[in-house]
Amino acid sequence: MWEEPELLTLMWFRSSNMSRRRIKHLLKCLLKTAPPVLIFCEKKADVDAIHEYLLREVAAVAIHGGMDQEEREYAISSFKAGKKDVLVATDNWTNGKVWQHWSSNNIRKQESE
């Protein structure tokens, strides 16, 4: 059964802000943030780029519409089970499928600068 963690941090990463410097800053912030963390991006390419960079130091998975069903199911299940600390997803795909399990009192929202 799904157990709700105490707190879920949501971050939005806008494509207009995409740069190597911003991704490095995101990683720096993640290293100071308690899991679980859900990062929303506008584009599949952004999800892939951020996920690839984060894998250097963070237990992360990615999910977007360009992945096959098996990859998406693995990402969701490993994030929900707490095996992965960070889920990077396109904002339009997720649309509540992952974070609907958290109550609004347990969600901390952050936007990338």
mmCIF file of C-alpha atoms in Angstrom:
data_model
loop_
_atom_site.group_PDB
_atom_site.id
_atom_site.type_symbol
_atom_site.label_atom_id
_atom_site.label_comp_id
_atom_site.label_asym_id
_atom_site.label_seq_id
_atom_site.Cartn_x
_atom_site.Cartn_y
_atom_site.Cartn_z
ATOM 1 C CA MET A 1 0.000 0.000 0.000
ATOM 2 C CA TRP A 2 1.143 3.525 -0.829
ATOM 3 C CA GLU A 3 2.400 5.382 2.234
ATOM 4 C CA GLU A 4 2.433 9.149 2.049
ATOM 5 C CA PRO A 5 5.773 10.688 2.967
ATOM 6 C CA GLU A 6 5.740 13.653 5.277
ATOM 7 C CA LEU A 7 6.527 16.165 2.556
ATOM 8 C CA LEU A 8 6.833 16.290 -1.235
ATOM 9 C CA THR A 9 8.787 19.124 -2.833
ATOM 10 C CA LEU A 10 7.569 20.255 -6.260
ATOM 11 C CA MET A 11 9.879 22.233 -8.551
ATOM 12 C CA TRP A 12 9.132 23.746 -11.942
ATOM 13 C CA PHE A 13 11.972 24.141 -14.410
ATOM 14 C CA ARG A 14 11.030 26.391 -17.319
ATOM 15 C CA SER A 15 12.550 25.897 -20.752
ATOM 16 C CA SER A 16 13.338 29.576 -20.985
ATOM 17 C CA ASN A 17 15.621 29.087 -17.981
ATOM 18 C CA MET A 18 17.456 26.062 -19.430
ATOM 19 C CA SER A 19 21.228 26.306 -19.259
ATOM 20 C CA ARG A 20 24.049 24.214 -17.843
ATOM 21 C CA ARG A 21 24.488 26.791 -15.083
ATOM 22 C CA ARG A 22 20.830 26.516 -14.068
ATOM 23 C CA ILE A 23 20.974 22.724 -14.035
ATOM 24 C CA LYS A 24 24.066 22.888 -11.804
ATOM 25 C CA HIS A 25 22.166 25.262 -9.519
ATOM 26 C CA LEU A 26 19.226 22.843 -9.472
ATOM 27 C CA LEU A 27 21.542 20.001 -8.437
ATOM 28 C CA LYS A 28 23.013 22.162 -5.682
ATOM 29 C CA CYS A 29 19.497 22.876 -4.372
ATOM 30 C CA LEU A 30 18.504 19.223 -4.584
ATOM 31 C CA LEU A 31 21.469 18.181 -2.495
ATOM 32 C CA LYS A 32 20.067 20.421 0.270
ATOM 33 C CA THR A 33 16.430 19.283 -0.112
ATOM 34 C CA ALA A 34 14.980 16.239 1.607
ATOM 35 C CA PRO A 35 13.351 13.731 -0.741
ATOM 36 C CA PRO A 36 10.982 13.109 -2.330
ATOM 37 C CA VAL A 37 11.254 15.819 -4.995
ATOM 38 C CA LEU A 38 9.178 16.049 -8.170
ATOM 39 C CA ILE A 39 10.594 18.322 -10.881
ATOM 40 C CA PHE A 40 8.273 19.433 -13.674
ATOM 41 C CA CYS A 41 9.657 20.499 -17.071
ATOM 42 C CA GLU A 42 7.946 21.838 -20.161
ATOM 43 C CA LYS A 43 9.681 19.635 -22.749
ATOM 44 C CA LYS A 44 10.816 16.026 -23.079
ATOM 45 C CA ALA A 45 14.304 17.196 -24.052
ATOM 46 C CA ASP A 46 14.511 19.191 -20.801
ATOM 47 C CA VAL A 47 13.469 16.135 -18.782
ATOM 48 C CA ASP A 48 16.167 14.041 -20.457
ATOM 49 C CA ALA A 49 18.889 16.679 -20.027
ATOM 50 C CA ILE A 50 18.109 17.341 -16.371
ATOM 51 C CA HIS A 51 17.736 13.659 -15.559
ATOM 52 C CA GLU A 52 21.050 12.777 -17.198
ATOM 53 C CA TYR A 53 22.857 15.521 -15.279
ATOM 54 C CA LEU A 54 21.240 14.664 -11.938
ATOM 55 C CA LEU A 55 22.196 11.001 -12.185
ATOM 56 C CA ARG A 56 25.765 12.012 -11.380
ATOM 57 C CA GLU A 57 24.851 12.625 -7.752
ATOM 58 C CA VAL A 58 21.146 11.998 -7.132
ATOM 59 C CA ALA A 59 18.950 8.885 -7.255
ATOM 60 C CA ALA A 60 16.603 10.114 -9.975
ATOM 61 C CA VAL A 61 14.177 8.758 -12.560
ATOM 62 C CA ALA A 62 12.480 10.471 -15.486
ATOM 63 C CA ILE A 63 9.110 10.168 -17.152
ATOM 64 C CA HIS A 64 7.572 11.668 -20.289
ATOM 65 C CA GLY A 65 5.373 10.649 -23.193
ATOM 66 C CA GLY A 66 8.312 9.614 -25.382
ATOM 67 C CA MET A 67 9.172 6.686 -23.110
ATOM 68 C CA ASP A 68 7.681 3.228 -23.413
ATOM 69 C CA GLN A 69 5.132 1.999 -20.874
ATOM 70 C CA GLU A 70 7.621 -0.205 -19.025
ATOM 71 C CA GLU A 71 9.999 2.729 -18.467
ATOM 72 C CA ARG A 72 7.157 4.936 -17.230
ATOM 73 C CA GLU A 73 5.877 2.271 -14.837
ATOM 74 C CA TYR A 74 9.386 1.734 -13.453
ATOM 75 C CA ALA A 75 9.833 5.465 -12.885
ATOM 76 C CA ILE A 76 6.526 5.835 -11.055
ATOM 77 C CA SER A 77 6.878 2.681 -8.942
ATOM 78 C CA SER A 78 10.485 3.315 -7.902
ATOM 79 C CA PHE A 79 9.678 6.927 -6.963
ATOM 80 C CA LYS A 80 6.584 5.944 -4.986
ATOM 81 C CA ALA A 81 8.480 3.159 -3.225
ATOM 82 C CA GLY A 82 11.163 5.627 -2.137
ATOM 83 C CA LYS A 83 13.889 3.855 -4.134
ATOM 84 C CA LYS A 84 14.475 7.062 -6.120
ATOM 85 C CA ASP A 85 14.584 10.477 -4.482
ATOM 86 C CA VAL A 86 13.769 12.600 -7.521
ATOM 87 C CA LEU A 87 11.291 12.244 -10.380
ATOM 88 C CA VAL A 88 11.798 14.533 -13.382
ATOM 89 C CA ALA A 89 8.645 14.713 -15.517
ATOM 90 C CA THR A 90 6.962 16.767 -18.196
ATOM 91 C CA ASP A 91 4.290 18.877 -16.548
ATOM 92 C CA ASN A 92 1.591 17.993 -19.071
ATOM 93 C CA TRP A 93 2.160 14.222 -18.844
ATOM 94 C CA THR A 94 2.123 13.930 -15.081
ATOM 95 C CA ASN A 95 -0.960 16.079 -14.588
ATOM 96 C CA GLY A 96 -1.487 14.746 -11.076
ATOM 97 C CA LYS A 97 -0.802 11.062 -11.762
ATOM 98 C CA VAL A 98 2.109 10.939 -9.334
ATOM 99 C CA TRP A 99 1.548 13.636 -6.773
ATOM 100 C CA GLN A 100 -2.227 13.253 -6.383
ATOM 101 C CA HIS A 101 -1.437 10.919 -3.482
ATOM 102 C CA TRP A 102 -0.047 13.742 -1.348
ATOM 103 C CA SER A 103 -2.378 16.059 0.504
ATOM 104 C CA SER A 104 -1.981 19.759 -0.264
ATOM 105 C CA ASN A 105 -0.655 20.292 3.275
ATOM 106 C CA ASN A 106 2.333 18.076 2.478
ATOM 107 C CA ILE A 107 3.497 19.768 -0.723
ATOM 108 C CA ARG A 108 6.304 22.333 -0.735
ATOM 109 C CA LYS A 109 6.443 24.221 -4.028
ATOM 110 C CA GLN A 110 9.563 25.849 -5.469
ATOM 111 C CA GLU A 111 10.093 27.492 -8.836
ATOM 112 C CA SER A 112 13.439 27.674 -10.556
ATOM 113 C CA GLU A 113 14.778 31.200 -10.617
#
